[in-house]
Amino acid sequence: MSPAGCPHVNGFKVDNWKQNLRVIYQCFVWSGSAETRKRKAKSCVCHMCGAHLNRLHSCLYCVFFGCFTKKHIHEHAKNKRHNLAIDLLYGGIYCFVCQDYIYDKEMEQIAKEEQRKAWKLQGNFFKMCVGEKYSTWEPTKRELELLRHNPKRRKMTTNCTIGLRGLINLGNTCFMNCIVQALTHTPLLRDFFLSDRHKCEMQSNSCLVCEMSQLFQEFYSGHRSPHIPFRLLHLVWTHARHLAGYEQQDAHEFLIAALDVLHRHCKGDDNGKKANNPNNCNCIIDQIFTGGLQSDVTCQVCHGVSTTIDPFWDISLDLPGSSTPFWPLSPGGDGSTLNGESHLSGATTLTDCLRRFTRPEHLGSGAKIKCSGCHSYQESTKQLTMKKLPIVACFHLKRFEHSAKLRRKIITYVSFPLELDMTPFMASSKENRMNGQYQQSVDVFNDNKYSLFAVVNHQGTLESGHYTTFIRQHMDQWFKCDDAIITKASNKDVLDSEG
């Protein structure tokens, strides 16, 4: 079809064409009343083969129904030279000369008007059956007004700062600000909140998802002054009471609490549908952040394996210098590079931490587990691997150690790469791992690779510290977010930081 539109529509627009088109939409497409639905079910069959399905179309010039799949409507159009037909399921108009579905402003207006009438006749039941979820988006009066006042499109240039905005510290709230910066720069989460996908089933003043929607709009509004997240803080205090008050809090704890509340508040968005992630939930949080952690417990007598898979939003990794056993793990201090990380002078890497996390652990005689094969309590080994990776992977380095004897911060430097390949830590790669080591994957087209886009840092001690975030903006530019202050950063600044 040419850019000017279909030239064959004008041949149809004669006499009472509008009224005739309305009748077809009312009776055979949208069918708002019970009577028209009965008529459609009874009369809408192919006049050649008698089938109900096969993309039934109705001729716009005469009373003829024909299959599009079997080309019965095509034969009719060719024989009668009736060039236009309407799809009886979706209401689209097809031109057999252009061999394409066409758009005409007047016809589209009639289709929308009749669809609205049908919805009003049928009410909520019709919306549920046809699916309000699949209705076309139309701007509201307020949005039309904004579009008229702001006709200029925003261009993303190399020095554009759209999406960058500082957050005022409301009294030891840097733990919240640093996570908010990371979440607002999570690409898929940003796309979800900026496309009005959330259908709230709560009071909007108590829904954290609605507040996050407002927050994303504030961030991407183009305003440069720091935002004051007082409503977000109030909702956090309301729904995660253990974080209430002006004491210093843990950023990782806030992340998990925020994801949990967001998950609970947007569960209604999926209409109860199950998903293939380990949480069996189709909400946006689980679509993005949920992975599956596989735990294999192997009996040391019969070598039987018991496997469980649990959902996770993040992976917490022990560090050298902690009181937890299994360290040190020899990092190969020969200056070699593994997974994009440099092993300079025996420095610990994120890959080292993941290798330690996924290597077999002997549970010992004090933690015997009843073996289903032996039918008795036996010593066993346990190994964790990734069964299903999330779209966004969160790694938590356990720098804060709390035990009966001591409370301290572990300041061990851990290097991490800009690109991370998780293939060696997958359950499917387990056979490649020998004696705690693994063989490097040679697959060039690898879906298990991640790109770094946010790093949360903590400076100071457990008693007195401060959180900041490095976030990656478009065009791979890095910025440091320190509450209300945002400054440009380099790759080196990010990779040298105490993540």
Coordinates of C-alpha atoms in Angstrom, one line a residue:
M1 CA 0.0 0.0 0.0
S2 CA 1.3 3.4 -0.9
P3 CA 2.2 6.0 1.9
A4 CA -0.8 8.1 0.7
G5 CA -3.2 5.3 1.8
C6 CA -5.5 3.0 -0.1
P7 CA -7.0 4.6 -3.3
H8 CA -9.8 2.1 -3.5
V9 CA -11.7 3.2 -0.4
N10 CA -13.4 6.1 -2.2
G11 CA -15.2 3.6 -4.5
F12 CA -16.9 2.2 -1.3
K13 CA -17.8 5.6 0.1
V14 CA -21.1 6.2 -1.7
D15 CA -24.7 6.7 -0.6
N16 CA -25.3 5.3 3.0
W17 CA -21.8 3.8 3.4
K18 CA -21.4 5.0 7.0
Q19 CA -24.7 3.5 8.1
N20 CA -23.9 0.2 6.3
L21 CA -20.5 0.0 7.9
R22 CA -22.0 0.7 11.4
V23 CA -24.5 -2.2 10.9
I24 CA -21.7 -4.6 10.0
Y25 CA -19.7 -3.6 13.1
Q26 CA -22.8 -3.8 15.3
C27 CA -24.1 -7.1 14.1
F28 CA -21.0 -9.1 13.0
V29 CA -17.9 -7.7 14.6
W30 CA -18.3 -6.3 18.1
S31 CA -21.8 -7.7 18.8
G32 CA -22.6 -5.8 22.0
S33 CA -26.1 -7.3 22.7
A34 CA -27.1 -10.9 23.3
E35 CA -29.3 -10.8 20.2
T36 CA -26.4 -9.7 17.9
R37 CA -24.1 -12.3 19.4
K38 CA -26.7 -15.0 18.6
R39 CA -27.1 -13.7 15.1
K40 CA -23.3 -13.7 14.7
A41 CA -22.9 -17.2 16.0
K42 CA -25.7 -18.5 13.7
S43 CA -25.1 -16.6 10.4
C44 CA -21.3 -15.9 10.4
V45 CA -20.2 -19.0 8.4
C46 CA -18.3 -19.2 5.2
H47 CA -20.7 -19.2 2.3
M48 CA -18.5 -21.7 0.4
C49 CA -17.3 -24.3 3.0
G50 CA -19.6 -23.6 6.0
A51 CA -16.7 -23.1 8.4
H52 CA -16.9 -20.7 11.4
L53 CA -13.1 -20.2 11.8
N54 CA -10.3 -19.7 9.3
R55 CA -10.2 -15.9 9.7
L56 CA -13.7 -15.2 8.5
H57 CA -14.1 -11.9 6.5
S58 CA -17.3 -10.2 5.4
C59 CA -17.6 -8.4 2.0
L60 CA -18.3 -4.7 2.4
Y61 CA -20.3 -4.5 -0.8
C62 CA -22.7 -7.4 -0.4
V63 CA -23.8 -10.0 2.1
F64 CA -21.0 -12.6 1.7
F65 CA -18.9 -14.3 4.4
G66 CA -15.8 -16.1 3.3
C67 CA -12.6 -17.8 4.7
F68 CA -9.5 -15.8 4.5
T69 CA -7.2 -18.8 5.2
K70 CA -8.8 -20.9 2.4
K71 CA -9.0 -17.8 0.1
H72 CA -12.8 -18.1 -0.4
I73 CA -13.2 -14.4 0.3
H74 CA -10.4 -13.8 -2.2
E75 CA -12.3 -15.7 -4.9
H76 CA -15.4 -13.7 -4.2
A77 CA -13.5 -10.4 -4.4
K78 CA -12.0 -11.4 -7.8
N79 CA -15.2 -12.7 -9.3
K80 CA -17.4 -9.8 -8.1
R81 CA -14.7 -7.1 -8.1
H82 CA -15.6 -6.3 -4.5
N83 CA -12.3 -5.0 -3.3
L84 CA -12.9 -4.5 0.4
A85 CA -13.7 -6.9 3.2
I86 CA -13.7 -6.7 7.0
D87 CA -12.1 -9.1 9.5
L88 CA -15.0 -10.3 11.7
L89 CA -12.7 -11.0 14.7
Y90 CA -10.6 -7.8 14.9
G91 CA -12.5 -5.4 12.7
G92 CA -9.6 -4.6 10.3
I93 CA -10.5 -3.7 6.7
Y94 CA -8.6 -5.5 3.9
C95 CA -8.1 -4.4 0.3
F96 CA -7.6 -7.2 -2.2
V97 CA -6.1 -4.8 -4.8
C98 CA -3.5 -3.4 -2.3
Q99 CA -3.2 -6.9 -0.7
D100 CA -3.0 -5.3 2.7
Y101 CA -5.0 -4.2 5.7
I102 CA -5.7 -0.5 5.3
Y103 CA -6.2 2.5 7.5
D104 CA -8.9 5.1 6.9
K105 CA -9.6 7.8 9.4
E106 CA -13.4 7.9 9.0
M107 CA -13.7 4.1 9.0
E108 CA -11.4 3.9 12.1
Q109 CA -13.6 6.4 13.9
I110 CA -16.7 4.4 13.2
A111 CA -15.0 1.2 14.4
K112 CA -14.0 2.8 17.7
E113 CA -17.5 4.3 18.3
E114 CA -19.2 1.0 17.8
Q115 CA -16.7 -0.8 19.9
R116 CA -17.3 1.6 22.8
K117 CA -21.1 1.2 22.4
A118 CA -20.7 -2.6 22.5
W119 CA -18.6 -2.3 25.7
K120 CA -21.2 -0.2 27.4
L121 CA -23.9 -2.7 26.4
Q122 CA -22.0 -5.6 27.7
G123 CA -20.3 -4.0 30.7
N124 CA -17.5 -5.6 32.6
F125 CA -18.2 -9.1 31.4
F126 CA -17.5 -8.1 27.8
K127 CA -14.2 -6.4 28.9
M128 CA -13.2 -9.6 30.7
C129 CA -14.0 -11.8 27.7
V130 CA -12.7 -9.7 24.9
G131 CA -9.9 -8.4 27.1
E132 CA -9.6 -4.7 28.2
K133 CA -5.9 -5.7 28.4
Y134 CA -5.8 -5.7 24.6
S135 CA -7.7 -2.6 23.9
T136 CA -5.9 0.1 21.9
W137 CA -4.4 2.9 23.8
E138 CA -5.9 6.4 23.5
P139 CA -4.6 9.6 25.1
T140 CA -6.7 11.1 27.8
K141 CA -7.9 14.8 27.5
R142 CA -5.1 15.7 29.9
E143 CA -2.5 13.9 27.8
L144 CA -3.8 15.5 24.6
E145 CA -3.5 18.9 26.3
L146 CA 0.1 18.2 27.3
L147 CA 0.9 17.0 23.8
R148 CA -0.4 20.2 22.3
H149 CA 1.6 22.4 24.7
N150 CA 4.7 20.2 24.2
P151 CA 4.9 19.4 20.5
K152 CA 8.7 19.3 20.4
R153 CA 10.1 15.8 20.7
R154 CA 12.9 15.2 23.2
K155 CA 16.2 14.0 21.5
M156 CA 18.7 11.8 23.2
T157 CA 22.1 13.3 22.5
T158 CA 25.5 12.1 23.8
N159 CA 25.5 14.7 26.6
C160 CA 21.8 14.3 27.5
T161 CA 21.0 14.0 31.2
I162 CA 17.4 12.9 31.0
G163 CA 16.8 10.3 33.7
L164 CA 19.5 11.7 36.0
R165 CA 18.2 13.3 39.2
G166 CA 19.4 13.7 42.7
L167 CA 17.5 12.6 45.8
I168 CA 17.3 14.6 48.9
N169 CA 18.5 12.8 52.1
L170 CA 15.6 12.9 54.5
G171 CA 17.7 11.9 57.5
N172 CA 20.0 8.8 57.1
T173 CA 18.0 7.7 54.0
C174 CA 21.0 7.2 51.7
F175 CA 20.3 3.5 52.0
M176 CA 17.0 4.1 50.2
N177 CA 18.3 6.7 47.7
C178 CA 21.1 4.4 46.4
I179 CA 18.7 1.5 45.7
V180 CA 16.1 3.9 44.1
Q181 CA 18.8 5.2 41.7
A182 CA 19.7 1.6 40.8
L183 CA 16.0 0.6 40.2
T184 CA 15.1 3.7 38.2
H185 CA 18.0 2.9 35.8
T186 CA 17.0 -0.7 35.4
P187 CA 16.0 -0.6 31.7
L188 CA 13.1 -3.1 31.7
L189 CA 11.6 -1.7 34.9
R190 CA 11.9 1.8 33.5
D191 CA 10.1 0.7 30.3
F192 CA 7.3 -0.9 32.4
F193 CA 6.6 2.1 34.6
L194 CA 6.8 4.7 31.7
S195 CA 4.3 2.8 29.6
D196 CA 1.3 2.8 32.1
R197 CA 1.2 -1.0 32.4
H198 CA 0.2 -1.0 36.1
K199 CA -3.5 -1.4 36.8
C200 CA -3.9 -0.6 40.5
E201 CA -6.2 -2.7 42.6
M202 CA -5.4 -0.8 45.8
Q203 CA -5.9 2.7 47.1
S204 CA -3.3 4.7 45.1
N205 CA -2.0 6.5 48.2
S206 CA -1.0 3.2 49.7
C207 CA 0.3 1.4 46.6
L208 CA 4.1 1.4 46.3
V209 CA 3.8 0.5 42.6
C210 CA 1.8 3.7 42.0
E211 CA 4.4 5.7 43.9
M212 CA 7.2 4.2 41.8
S213 CA 5.3 5.1 38.7
Q214 CA 5.3 8.7 39.9
L215 CA 8.9 8.5 40.8
F216 CA 9.9 7.3 37.3
Q217 CA 7.9 10.2 35.8
E218 CA 9.7 12.6 38.1
F219 CA 13.1 11.2 37.1
Y220 CA 12.4 11.3 33.3
S221 CA 10.5 14.6 33.4
G222 CA 13.7 16.6 32.5
H223 CA 13.7 18.5 35.8
R224 CA 17.2 19.1 37.2
S225 CA 16.4 20.0 40.8
P226 CA 16.8 17.2 43.4
H227 CA 13.6 15.2 44.1
I228 CA 12.3 14.9 47.6
P229 CA 11.1 11.2 48.0
F230 CA 9.0 11.8 51.2
R231 CA 6.0 9.9 49.9
L232 CA 8.2 6.9 49.0
L233 CA 9.8 7.0 52.5
H234 CA 6.3 7.1 54.1
L235 CA 5.2 4.0 52.1
V236 CA 8.4 2.2 53.0
W237 CA 7.8 2.9 56.7
T238 CA 4.1 1.7 56.3
H239 CA 4.8 -1.6 54.5
A240 CA 8.2 -2.5 55.9
R241 CA 8.0 -1.4 59.5
H242 CA 11.4 -2.8 60.4
L243 CA 12.9 0.0 58.2
A244 CA 10.9 2.8 59.9
G245 CA 12.7 5.5 61.7
Y246 CA 15.7 7.7 61.1
E247 CA 18.4 5.2 62.2
Q248 CA 20.9 4.0 59.6
Q249 CA 19.6 1.0 57.7
D250 CA 21.1 -1.6 55.3
A251 CA 20.7 -1.0 51.6
H252 CA 20.6 -4.7 50.7
E253 CA 17.8 -5.1 53.3
F254 CA 15.9 -2.2 51.7
L255 CA 16.3 -3.7 48.2
I256 CA 14.7 -7.0 49.3
A257 CA 12.0 -5.3 51.2
A258 CA 11.2 -3.0 48.2
L259 CA 11.1 -5.9 45.7
D260 CA 8.8 -7.8 48.1
V261 CA 6.3 -4.9 48.5
L262 CA 6.4 -4.1 44.8
H263 CA 5.8 -7.8 44.1
R264 CA 2.8 -7.9 46.5
H265 CA 1.3 -4.7 45.2
C266 CA 1.5 -5.5 41.5
K267 CA 0.4 -9.2 41.6
G268 CA -3.0 -8.1 40.3
D269 CA -1.4 -6.9 37.0
D270 CA -1.1 -10.5 35.7
N271 CA -4.8 -11.4 36.3
G272 CA -3.6 -14.4 38.3
K273 CA -1.7 -16.0 35.4
K274 CA 1.1 -18.3 36.3
A275 CA 4.6 -17.8 34.8
N276 CA 7.6 -20.1 34.2
N277 CA 9.8 -18.4 36.8
P278 CA 10.4 -20.2 40.1
N279 CA 8.0 -17.8 41.9
N280 CA 5.2 -18.8 39.5
C281 CA 4.2 -15.2 39.3
N282 CA 3.9 -13.0 36.2
C283 CA 4.3 -9.6 37.9
I284 CA 7.0 -7.3 36.5
I285 CA 9.3 -7.9 39.6
D286 CA 9.3 -11.6 39.1
Q287 CA 9.7 -11.3 35.3
I288 CA 12.9 -9.3 35.8
F289 CA 14.5 -10.3 39.1
T290 CA 13.5 -13.9 39.9
G291 CA 15.9 -16.7 39.2
G292 CA 16.0 -20.4 40.3
L293 CA 18.7 -21.7 42.7
Q294 CA 19.2 -25.5 42.5
S295 CA 20.4 -27.3 45.6
D296 CA 21.8 -30.9 45.1
V297 CA 22.3 -32.9 48.3
T298 CA 24.4 -36.1 47.5
C299 CA 24.4 -39.1 49.9
Q300 CA 28.1 -40.1 50.6
V301 CA 27.0 -43.8 50.9
C302 CA 24.7 -44.5 47.9
H303 CA 25.5 -41.3 46.0
G304 CA 21.7 -40.6 45.5
V305 CA 20.9 -37.0 44.8
S306 CA 18.1 -35.0 46.2
T307 CA 17.3 -31.8 44.2
T308 CA 15.3 -28.8 45.2
I309 CA 14.9 -25.5 43.3
D310 CA 14.1 -22.3 45.2
P311 CA 13.4 -18.8 43.9
F312 CA 15.9 -15.9 44.5
W313 CA 16.0 -12.2 43.9
D314 CA 19.7 -11.9 44.7
I315 CA 22.8 -14.0 45.5
S316 CA 24.6 -13.2 48.8
L317 CA 28.3 -14.0 48.6
D318 CA 30.8 -14.5 51.5
L319 CA 34.1 -12.7 51.4
P320 CA 37.6 -13.6 52.4
G321 CA 38.3 -12.3 55.9
S322 CA 34.9 -13.4 57.2
S323 CA 34.6 -16.0 60.0
T324 CA 32.9 -18.4 57.5
P325 CA 34.9 -21.5 56.6
F326 CA 36.1 -22.4 53.0
W327 CA 38.3 -19.3 52.5
P328 CA 40.8 -18.8 51.2
L329 CA 40.1 -19.9 47.7
S330 CA 43.3 -19.7 45.7
P331 CA 42.7 -17.0 43.1
G332 CA 45.6 -17.8 40.9
G333 CA 47.7 -14.7 41.7
D334 CA 49.7 -14.8 38.5
G335 CA 48.0 -11.7 36.9
S336 CA 45.8 -13.9 34.7
T337 CA 42.3 -12.8 33.6
L338 CA 39.2 -14.8 34.1
N339 CA 35.7 -13.8 33.2
G340 CA 36.9 -10.3 32.5
E341 CA 38.4 -9.8 35.9
S342 CA 42.0 -9.2 36.7
H343 CA 43.8 -11.4 39.3
L344 CA 46.4 -8.9 40.3
S345 CA 48.6 -9.8 43.3
G346 CA 46.0 -12.3 44.5
A347 CA 43.1 -9.9 44.5
T348 CA 39.7 -11.6 45.1
T349 CA 37.2 -11.4 42.3
L350 CA 33.5 -11.7 41.9
T351 CA 34.1 -14.9 40.0
D352 CA 36.1 -16.3 43.0
C353 CA 33.1 -15.6 45.2
L354 CA 30.7 -17.3 42.8
R355 CA 33.1 -20.3 42.5
R356 CA 33.1 -20.6 46.3
F357 CA 29.3 -20.2 46.4
T358 CA 28.7 -23.0 43.9
R359 CA 31.4 -25.6 45.0
P360 CA 30.4 -28.7 46.9
E361 CA 30.2 -28.4 50.7
H362 CA 30.6 -31.4 53.0
L363 CA 27.9 -31.1 55.6
G364 CA 29.7 -33.3 58.2
S365 CA 28.6 -35.7 60.8
G366 CA 26.8 -33.1 62.8
A367 CA 24.4 -32.4 60.0
K368 CA 23.3 -35.8 58.7
I369 CA 20.3 -35.9 56.4
K370 CA 17.9 -38.8 56.0
C371 CA 18.7 -40.4 52.6
S372 CA 15.6 -41.6 50.6
G373 CA 17.8 -44.3 49.0
C374 CA 19.5 -45.6 52.2
H375 CA 16.4 -44.9 54.4
S376 CA 18.7 -43.8 57.1
Y377 CA 20.7 -40.7 58.2
Q378 CA 23.9 -40.3 56.3
E379 CA 26.6 -37.8 55.8
S380 CA 26.2 -35.8 52.5
T381 CA 27.5 -33.0 50.4
K382 CA 25.5 -30.0 49.2
Q383 CA 26.1 -28.0 46.0
L384 CA 24.3 -24.9 44.8
T385 CA 24.0 -24.0 41.1
M386 CA 21.9 -21.7 39.0
K387 CA 18.9 -23.6 37.5
K388 CA 17.4 -20.4 35.9
L389 CA 19.0 -17.0 35.6
P390 CA 17.0 -13.8 36.1
I391 CA 17.0 -11.1 33.5
V392 CA 18.7 -8.8 36.1
A393 CA 21.2 -10.4 38.4
C394 CA 21.8 -8.8 41.9
F395 CA 24.9 -9.8 43.8
H396 CA 25.3 -8.9 47.4
L397 CA 28.8 -8.9 48.9
K398 CA 28.4 -9.7 52.6
R399 CA 30.6 -7.0 54.0
F400 CA 28.7 -6.6 57.3
E401 CA 29.5 -9.5 59.7
H402 CA 27.3 -9.9 62.8
S403 CA 28.1 -12.7 65.2
A404 CA 28.0 -13.4 68.9
K405 CA 31.6 -12.3 69.3
L406 CA 32.0 -9.4 66.9
R407 CA 30.3 -6.8 64.7
R408 CA 32.5 -5.5 61.9
K409 CA 32.8 -4.5 58.3
I410 CA 34.9 -6.6 55.9
I411 CA 36.8 -4.2 53.7
T412 CA 38.4 -6.9 51.4
Y413 CA 38.6 -5.5 47.8
V414 CA 36.6 -7.5 45.3
S415 CA 37.1 -6.8 41.6
F416 CA 34.1 -7.3 39.3
P417 CA 33.9 -7.1 35.5
L418 CA 31.8 -5.0 33.1
E419 CA 30.7 -8.2 31.4
L420 CA 30.0 -11.4 33.4
D421 CA 29.5 -14.9 32.0
M422 CA 27.4 -17.0 34.4
T423 CA 27.7 -20.2 32.3
P424 CA 30.2 -21.9 34.6
F425 CA 27.8 -21.6 37.5
M426 CA 24.7 -23.1 35.8
A427 CA 23.3 -26.5 36.8
S428 CA 23.7 -27.5 33.1
S429 CA 27.4 -26.8 33.3
K430 CA 27.9 -28.9 36.4
E431 CA 29.6 -31.8 34.6
N432 CA 32.2 -29.4 33.4
R433 CA 33.3 -28.5 36.9
M434 CA 36.0 -30.7 38.4
N435 CA 37.4 -30.4 41.9
G436 CA 36.0 -27.0 42.4
Q437 CA 37.3 -25.8 39.0
Y438 CA 35.4 -25.3 35.8
Q439 CA 36.1 -25.4 32.1
Q440 CA 35.6 -22.2 30.2
S441 CA 32.6 -22.1 27.8
V442 CA 33.5 -21.9 24.1
D443 CA 29.9 -20.9 23.1
V444 CA 30.1 -17.5 21.4
F445 CA 26.3 -17.1 21.3
N446 CA 25.8 -17.2 25.0
D447 CA 22.5 -16.1 26.8
N448 CA 24.1 -16.3 30.2
K449 CA 26.2 -13.1 29.9
Y450 CA 25.4 -10.0 31.9
S451 CA 26.4 -6.3 31.5
L452 CA 27.1 -4.2 34.5
F453 CA 24.7 -1.2 34.9
A454 CA 24.7 -0.3 38.7
V455 CA 27.0 -0.7 41.7
V456 CA 26.1 0.3 45.2
N457 CA 29.0 1.3 47.5
H458 CA 29.3 1.8 51.3
Q459 CA 31.9 4.0 52.9
G460 CA 32.6 4.1 56.6
T461 CA 32.0 1.7 59.4
L462 CA 28.9 -0.2 60.7
E463 CA 28.3 2.5 63.2
S464 CA 28.8 5.5 60.9
G465 CA 28.6 5.0 57.1
H466 CA 27.2 6.4 53.9
Y467 CA 25.8 4.8 50.7
T468 CA 26.4 5.9 47.1
T469 CA 25.6 4.4 43.7
F470 CA 27.3 4.3 40.3
I471 CA 24.7 4.0 37.5
R472 CA 25.2 3.5 33.8
Q473 CA 23.3 6.0 31.7
H474 CA 22.6 5.8 27.9
M475 CA 25.6 5.7 25.6
D476 CA 27.4 3.8 28.4
Q477 CA 28.2 6.8 30.4
W478 CA 28.7 6.3 34.2
F479 CA 27.5 8.7 36.9
K480 CA 28.0 8.7 40.7
C481 CA 24.8 9.4 42.7
D482 CA 25.5 10.8 46.1
D483 CA 22.1 11.7 47.4
A484 CA 21.3 15.1 45.8
I485 CA 24.7 15.3 44.0
I486 CA 25.3 13.6 40.7
T487 CA 28.8 13.7 39.1
K488 CA 30.2 12.1 36.0
A489 CA 32.4 9.0 36.6
S490 CA 34.7 6.8 34.5
N491 CA 34.8 3.0 34.1
K492 CA 37.9 3.0 36.3
D493 CA 36.0 4.8 39.1
V494 CA 33.3 2.1 39.0
L495 CA 35.6 -0.9 38.8
D496 CA 37.9 0.4 41.5
S497 CA 35.1 1.0 43.9
E498 CA 34.3 -1.0 47.1
G499 CA 31.1 -2.7 45.8

